[in-house]
GROMACS .gro file of C-alpha atoms in nm:
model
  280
    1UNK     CA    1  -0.500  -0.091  -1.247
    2UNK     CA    2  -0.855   0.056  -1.242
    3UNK     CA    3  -0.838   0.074  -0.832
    4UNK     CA    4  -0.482   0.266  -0.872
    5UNK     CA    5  -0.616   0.489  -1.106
    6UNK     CA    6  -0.951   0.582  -0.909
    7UNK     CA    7  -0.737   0.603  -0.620
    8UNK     CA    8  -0.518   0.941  -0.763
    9UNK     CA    9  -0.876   1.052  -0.909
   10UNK     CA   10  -0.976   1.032  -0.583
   11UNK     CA   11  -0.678   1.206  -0.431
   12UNK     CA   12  -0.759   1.487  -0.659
   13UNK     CA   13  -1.090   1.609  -0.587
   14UNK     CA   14  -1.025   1.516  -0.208
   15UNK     CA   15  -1.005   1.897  -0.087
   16UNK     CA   16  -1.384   1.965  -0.301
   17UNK     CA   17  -1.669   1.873  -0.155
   18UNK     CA   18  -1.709   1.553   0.058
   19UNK     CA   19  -1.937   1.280  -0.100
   20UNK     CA   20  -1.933   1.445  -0.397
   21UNK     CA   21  -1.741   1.173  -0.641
   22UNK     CA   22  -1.960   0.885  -0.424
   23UNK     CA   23  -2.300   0.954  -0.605
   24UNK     CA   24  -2.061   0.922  -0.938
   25UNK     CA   25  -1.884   0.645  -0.838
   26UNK     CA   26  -2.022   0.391  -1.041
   27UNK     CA   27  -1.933   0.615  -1.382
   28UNK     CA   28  -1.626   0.690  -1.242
   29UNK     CA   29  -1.535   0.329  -1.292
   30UNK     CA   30  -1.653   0.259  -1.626
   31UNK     CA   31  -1.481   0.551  -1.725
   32UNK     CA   32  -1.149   0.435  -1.602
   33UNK     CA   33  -1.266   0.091  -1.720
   34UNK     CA   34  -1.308   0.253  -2.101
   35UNK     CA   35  -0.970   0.381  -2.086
   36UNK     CA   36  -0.807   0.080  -1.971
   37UNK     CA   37  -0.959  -0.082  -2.269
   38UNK     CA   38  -0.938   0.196  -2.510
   39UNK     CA   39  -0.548   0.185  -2.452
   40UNK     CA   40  -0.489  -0.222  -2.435
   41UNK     CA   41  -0.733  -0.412  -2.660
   42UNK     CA   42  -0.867  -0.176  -2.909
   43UNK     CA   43  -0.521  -0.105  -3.029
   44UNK     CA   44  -0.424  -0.445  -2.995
   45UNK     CA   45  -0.199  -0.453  -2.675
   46UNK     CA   46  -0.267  -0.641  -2.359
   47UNK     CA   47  -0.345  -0.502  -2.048
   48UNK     CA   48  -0.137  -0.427  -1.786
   49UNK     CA   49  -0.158  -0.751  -1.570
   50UNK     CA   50  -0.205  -0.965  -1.863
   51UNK     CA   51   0.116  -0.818  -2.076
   52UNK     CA   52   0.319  -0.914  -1.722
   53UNK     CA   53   0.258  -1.297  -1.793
   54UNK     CA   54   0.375  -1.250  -2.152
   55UNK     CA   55  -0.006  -1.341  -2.264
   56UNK     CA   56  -0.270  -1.148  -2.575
   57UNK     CA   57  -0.547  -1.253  -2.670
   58UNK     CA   58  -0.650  -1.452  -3.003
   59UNK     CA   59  -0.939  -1.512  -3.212
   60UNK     CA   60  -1.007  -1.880  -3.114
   61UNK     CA   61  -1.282  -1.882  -3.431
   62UNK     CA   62  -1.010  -1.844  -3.686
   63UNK     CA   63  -0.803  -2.148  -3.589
   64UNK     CA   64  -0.938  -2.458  -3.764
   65UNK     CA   65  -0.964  -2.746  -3.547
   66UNK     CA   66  -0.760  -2.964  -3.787
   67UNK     CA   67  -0.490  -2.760  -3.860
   68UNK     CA   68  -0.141  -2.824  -3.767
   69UNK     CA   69   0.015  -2.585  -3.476
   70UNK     CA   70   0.373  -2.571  -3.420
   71UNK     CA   71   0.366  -2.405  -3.137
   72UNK     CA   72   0.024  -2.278  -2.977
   73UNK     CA   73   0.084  -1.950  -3.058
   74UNK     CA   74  -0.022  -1.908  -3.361
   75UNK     CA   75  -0.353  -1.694  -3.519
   76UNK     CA   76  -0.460  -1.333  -3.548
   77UNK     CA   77  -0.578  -1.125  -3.256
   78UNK     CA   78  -0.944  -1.039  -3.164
   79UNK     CA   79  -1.163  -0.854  -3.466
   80UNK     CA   80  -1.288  -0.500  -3.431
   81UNK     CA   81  -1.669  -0.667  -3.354
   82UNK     CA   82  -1.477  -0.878  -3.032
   83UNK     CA   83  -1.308  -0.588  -2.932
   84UNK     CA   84  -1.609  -0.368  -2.900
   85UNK     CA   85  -1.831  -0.639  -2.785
   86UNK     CA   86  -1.594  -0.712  -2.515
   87UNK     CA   87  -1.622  -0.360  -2.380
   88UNK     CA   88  -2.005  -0.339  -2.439
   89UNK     CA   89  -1.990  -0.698  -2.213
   90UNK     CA   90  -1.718  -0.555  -1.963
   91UNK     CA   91  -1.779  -0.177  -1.950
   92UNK     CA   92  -2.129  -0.145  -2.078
   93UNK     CA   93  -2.249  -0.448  -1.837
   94UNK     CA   94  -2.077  -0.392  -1.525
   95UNK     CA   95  -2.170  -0.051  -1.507
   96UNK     CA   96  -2.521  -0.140  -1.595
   97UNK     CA   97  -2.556  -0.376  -1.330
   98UNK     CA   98  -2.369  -0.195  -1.056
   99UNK     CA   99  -2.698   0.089  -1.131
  100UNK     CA  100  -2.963  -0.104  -1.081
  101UNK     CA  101  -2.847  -0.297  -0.776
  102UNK     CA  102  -2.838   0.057  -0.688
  103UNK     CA  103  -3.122   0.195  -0.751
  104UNK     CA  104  -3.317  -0.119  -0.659
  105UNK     CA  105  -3.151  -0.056  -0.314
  106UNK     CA  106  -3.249   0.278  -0.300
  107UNK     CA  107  -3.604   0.248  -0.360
  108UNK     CA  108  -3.605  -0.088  -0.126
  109UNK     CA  109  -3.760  -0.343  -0.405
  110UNK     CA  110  -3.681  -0.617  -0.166
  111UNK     CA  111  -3.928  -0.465   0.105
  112UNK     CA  112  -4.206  -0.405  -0.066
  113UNK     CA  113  -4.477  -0.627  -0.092
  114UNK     CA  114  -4.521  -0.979  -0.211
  115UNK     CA  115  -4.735  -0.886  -0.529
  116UNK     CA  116  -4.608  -0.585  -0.600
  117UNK     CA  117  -4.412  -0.533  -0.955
  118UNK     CA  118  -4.127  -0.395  -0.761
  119UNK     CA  119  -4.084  -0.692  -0.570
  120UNK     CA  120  -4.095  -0.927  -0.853
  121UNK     CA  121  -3.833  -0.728  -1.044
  122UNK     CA  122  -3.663  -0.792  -0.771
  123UNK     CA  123  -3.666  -1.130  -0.705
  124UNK     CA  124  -3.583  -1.159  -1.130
  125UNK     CA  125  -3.255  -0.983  -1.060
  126UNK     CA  126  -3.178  -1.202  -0.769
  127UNK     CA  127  -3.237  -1.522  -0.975
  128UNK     CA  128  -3.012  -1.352  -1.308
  129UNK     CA  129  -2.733  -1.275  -1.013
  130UNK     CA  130  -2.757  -1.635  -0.888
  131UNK     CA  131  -2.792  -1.757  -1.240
  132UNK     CA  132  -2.511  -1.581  -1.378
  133UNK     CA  133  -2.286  -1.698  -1.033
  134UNK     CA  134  -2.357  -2.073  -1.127
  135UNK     CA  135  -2.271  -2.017  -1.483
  136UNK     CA  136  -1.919  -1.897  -1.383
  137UNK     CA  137  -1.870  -2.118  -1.132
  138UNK     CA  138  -1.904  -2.408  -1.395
  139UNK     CA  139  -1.682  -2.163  -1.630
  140UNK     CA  140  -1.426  -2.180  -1.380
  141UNK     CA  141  -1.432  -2.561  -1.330
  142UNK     CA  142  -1.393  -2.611  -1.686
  143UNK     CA  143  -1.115  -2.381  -1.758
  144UNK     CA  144  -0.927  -2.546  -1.489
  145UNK     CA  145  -0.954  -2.867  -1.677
  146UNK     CA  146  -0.891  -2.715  -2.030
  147UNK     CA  147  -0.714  -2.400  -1.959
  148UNK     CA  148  -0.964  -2.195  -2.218
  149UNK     CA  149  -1.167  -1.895  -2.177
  150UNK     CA  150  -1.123  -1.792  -1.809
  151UNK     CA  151  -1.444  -1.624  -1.785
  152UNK     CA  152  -1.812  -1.637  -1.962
  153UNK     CA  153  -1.750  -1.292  -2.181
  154UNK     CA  154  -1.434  -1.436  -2.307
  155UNK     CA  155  -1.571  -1.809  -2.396
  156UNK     CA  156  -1.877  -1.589  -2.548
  157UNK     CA  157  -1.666  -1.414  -2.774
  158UNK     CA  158  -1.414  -1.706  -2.811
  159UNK     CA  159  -1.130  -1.497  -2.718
  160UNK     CA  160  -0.835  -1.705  -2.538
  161UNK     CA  161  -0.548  -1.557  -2.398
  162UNK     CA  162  -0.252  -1.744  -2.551
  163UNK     CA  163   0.147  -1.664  -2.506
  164UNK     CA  164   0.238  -1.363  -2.676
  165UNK     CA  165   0.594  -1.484  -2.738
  166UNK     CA  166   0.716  -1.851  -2.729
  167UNK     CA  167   1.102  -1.721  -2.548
  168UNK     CA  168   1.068  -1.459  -2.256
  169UNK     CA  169   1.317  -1.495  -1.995
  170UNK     CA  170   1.161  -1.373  -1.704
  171UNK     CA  171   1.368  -1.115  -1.538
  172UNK     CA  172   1.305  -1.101  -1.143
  173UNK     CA  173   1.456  -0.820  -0.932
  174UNK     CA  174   1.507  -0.878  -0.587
  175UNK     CA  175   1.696  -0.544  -0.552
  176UNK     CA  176   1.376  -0.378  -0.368
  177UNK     CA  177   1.349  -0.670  -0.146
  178UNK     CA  178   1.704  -0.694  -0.076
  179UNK     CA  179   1.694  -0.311   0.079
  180UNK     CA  180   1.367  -0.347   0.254
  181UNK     CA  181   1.498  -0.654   0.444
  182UNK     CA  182   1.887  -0.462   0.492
  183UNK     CA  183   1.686  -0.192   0.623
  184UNK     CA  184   1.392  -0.401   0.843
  185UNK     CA  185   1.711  -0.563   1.027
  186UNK     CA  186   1.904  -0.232   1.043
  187UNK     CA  187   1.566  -0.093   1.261
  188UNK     CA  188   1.518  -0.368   1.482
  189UNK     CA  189   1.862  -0.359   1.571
  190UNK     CA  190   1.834   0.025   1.631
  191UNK     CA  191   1.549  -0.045   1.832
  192UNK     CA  192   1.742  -0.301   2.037
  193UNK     CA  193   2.047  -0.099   2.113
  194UNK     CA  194   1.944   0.290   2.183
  195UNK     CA  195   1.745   0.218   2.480
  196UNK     CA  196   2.085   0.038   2.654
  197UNK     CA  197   2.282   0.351   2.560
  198UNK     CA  198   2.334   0.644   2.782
  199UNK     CA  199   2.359   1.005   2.599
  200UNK     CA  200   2.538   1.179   2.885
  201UNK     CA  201   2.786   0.864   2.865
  202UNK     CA  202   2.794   0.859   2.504
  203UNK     CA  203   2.838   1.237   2.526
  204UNK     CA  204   3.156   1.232   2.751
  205UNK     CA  205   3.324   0.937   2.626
  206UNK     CA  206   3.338   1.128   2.262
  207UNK     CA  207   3.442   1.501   2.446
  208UNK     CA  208   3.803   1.402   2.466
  209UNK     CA  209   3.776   1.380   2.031
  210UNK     CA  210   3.551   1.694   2.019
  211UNK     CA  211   3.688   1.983   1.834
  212UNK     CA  212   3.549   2.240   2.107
  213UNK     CA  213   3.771   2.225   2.411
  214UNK     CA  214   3.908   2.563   2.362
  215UNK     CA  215   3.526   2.661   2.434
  216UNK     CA  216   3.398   2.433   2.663
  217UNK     CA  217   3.752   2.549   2.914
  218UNK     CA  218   3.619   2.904   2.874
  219UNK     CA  219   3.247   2.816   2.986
  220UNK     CA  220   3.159   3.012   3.288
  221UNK     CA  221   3.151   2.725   3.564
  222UNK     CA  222   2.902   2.974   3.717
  223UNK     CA  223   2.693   2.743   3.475
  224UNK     CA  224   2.517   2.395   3.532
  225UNK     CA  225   2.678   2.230   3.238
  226UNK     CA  226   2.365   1.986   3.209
  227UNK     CA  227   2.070   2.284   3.175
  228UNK     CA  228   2.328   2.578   3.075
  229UNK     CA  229   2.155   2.766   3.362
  230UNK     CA  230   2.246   2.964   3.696
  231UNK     CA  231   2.215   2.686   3.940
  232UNK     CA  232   1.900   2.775   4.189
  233UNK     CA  233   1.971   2.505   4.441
  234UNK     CA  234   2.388   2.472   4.356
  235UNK     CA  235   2.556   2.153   4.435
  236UNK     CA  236   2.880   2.059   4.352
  237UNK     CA  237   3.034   1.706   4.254
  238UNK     CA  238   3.320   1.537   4.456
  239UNK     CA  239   3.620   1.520   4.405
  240UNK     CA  240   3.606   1.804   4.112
  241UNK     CA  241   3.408   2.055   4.256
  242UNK     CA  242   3.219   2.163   3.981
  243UNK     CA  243   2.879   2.275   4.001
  244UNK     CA  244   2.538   2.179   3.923
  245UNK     CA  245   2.137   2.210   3.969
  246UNK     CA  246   2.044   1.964   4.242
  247UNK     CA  247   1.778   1.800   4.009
  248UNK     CA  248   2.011   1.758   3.754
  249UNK     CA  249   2.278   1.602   3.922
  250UNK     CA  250   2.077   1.419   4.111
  251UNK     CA  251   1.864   1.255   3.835
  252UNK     CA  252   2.191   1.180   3.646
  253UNK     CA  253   2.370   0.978   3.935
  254UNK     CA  254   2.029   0.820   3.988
  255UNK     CA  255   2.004   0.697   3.624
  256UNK     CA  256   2.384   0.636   3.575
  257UNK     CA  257   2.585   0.531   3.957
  258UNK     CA  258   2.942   0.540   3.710
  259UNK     CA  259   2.815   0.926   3.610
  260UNK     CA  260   3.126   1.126   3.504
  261UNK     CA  261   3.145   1.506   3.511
  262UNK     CA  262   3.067   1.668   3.230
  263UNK     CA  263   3.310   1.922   3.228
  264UNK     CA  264   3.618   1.674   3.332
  265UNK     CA  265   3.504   1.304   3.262
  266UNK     CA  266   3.586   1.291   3.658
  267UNK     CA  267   3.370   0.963   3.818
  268UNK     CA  268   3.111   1.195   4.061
  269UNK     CA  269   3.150   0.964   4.377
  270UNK     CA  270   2.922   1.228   4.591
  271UNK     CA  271   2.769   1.561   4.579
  272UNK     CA  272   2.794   1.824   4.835
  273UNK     CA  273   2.627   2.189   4.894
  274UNK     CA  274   2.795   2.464   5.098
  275UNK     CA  275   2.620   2.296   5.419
  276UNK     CA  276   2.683   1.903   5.408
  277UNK     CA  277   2.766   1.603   5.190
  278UNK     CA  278   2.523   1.341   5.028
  279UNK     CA  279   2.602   1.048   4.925
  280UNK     CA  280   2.583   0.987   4.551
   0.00000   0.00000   0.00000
């Protein structure tokens, strides 16, 4: 949601000046961040993603260990101090972290030299990023065997994500897929077929149904009927006698040998100028 969101920012300022979101960028997402979470969890709704697996969260600290639940569902949702701690912890962190890996970058801590306070500082953030990496790593192993607290801020704030209602029939719609995949076929098949049809053909196998006869019979035959131009090198097709470019009735019979006129759907078996016949 936060990547959509940055995205149309993005899109917005795109005709400004270039870079000039980039030296931002790292406020720009906490800010998006703070409104995802001022929108979902302070006001006690999931987010996006998590409302689409029918899940909330719940105060794990005010379930007793010994008391009887019906159904797993049961107990109040996070406290104002968990919801605000969890954005300090999400917000507040990741935005704090994201600036000094780069400003360290910036002012190159890691090349500086061995004794230098710079390069220790360093090396400390290194070690709290590998730290931290292990920590979740052994977070994740254990909420794949207990299915608790998928991450450290939640299991620090003992907020588990539980189902937010114990009957949801889960509606899929396959209508979008169902047209992409009509349509996907319908273009390959397109693709397949137009480059095995013929336009001229096409064209005078559908003039007998045209509409325009009464115009195309008063067409000066002065005209090539191909380039609707005064013929510079005239040639005429056998056995109708109408006349062409040479180019273009050349190229035709070339492409097509069963070319038909295409004034009279005749079968042009040659083509002949005032001096001599050619074979077509």
């Amino acid at each position: 949601m936060s990547a959509m969101l940055k995205e149309q920012l993005v899109k917005v300022f795109s005709l400004m000046k270039p870079g000039m979101l980039f030296q931002y960028e790292a406020e720009l997402d906490a800010f998006l961040e703070f409104l995802i979470w001022r929108f979902s969890i302070w006001v006690d709704k999931p987010t996006p993603g998590i409302a689409l697996m029918n899940l909330r969260y719940r105060d794990e600290r005010a379930i007793e260990p010994r008391e009887k639940v019906r159904t797993g569902l049961e107990g109040p949702g996070l406290t104002a101090a968990q919801k605000i701690w969890y954005c300090v912890a999400t917000v507040g962190g990741q935005y704090i972290w994201a600036r000094i890996q780069s400003f360290s970058a910036f002012r190159r801590w890691g090349d500086s030299e061995q004794r230098s306070l710079a390069r220790r500082i360093w090396i400390f953030i290194q070690r709290i990023e590998g730290i931290y990496r292990a920590a979740s790593f052994g977070n994740l192993l254990i909420f794949l065997f207990t299915g608790r607290y998928r991450n450290l801020i939640e299991r620090a704030l003992q907020a588990r994500l539980v189902y937010g209602s114990p009957n949801m029939n889960r509606a899929v719609s396959f209508e979008y897929m169902n047209r992409q995949l009509v349509w996907n076929e319908f273009s390959e098949m397109l693709l397949l077929l137009l480059p095995l049809l013929n336009s001229s053909s096409m064209r005078n196998l559908l003039r007998p149904f045209s509409k325009d006869k009464s115009s195309s019979s008063a067409e000066d035959d002065t005209l090539c009927p191909i380039c609707r131009s005064t013929p510079i090198i005239p040639f005429v097709a056998l056995p109708c006698q109408h006349r062409y470019c040479y180019y273009c009735l050349r190229t035709r019979c070339a492409a097509a040998p069963s070319f038909r006129c295409s004034r009279c759907s005749e079968p042009v078996a040659a083509m002949q100028r005032h001096s001599g016949v050619t074979n077509g």
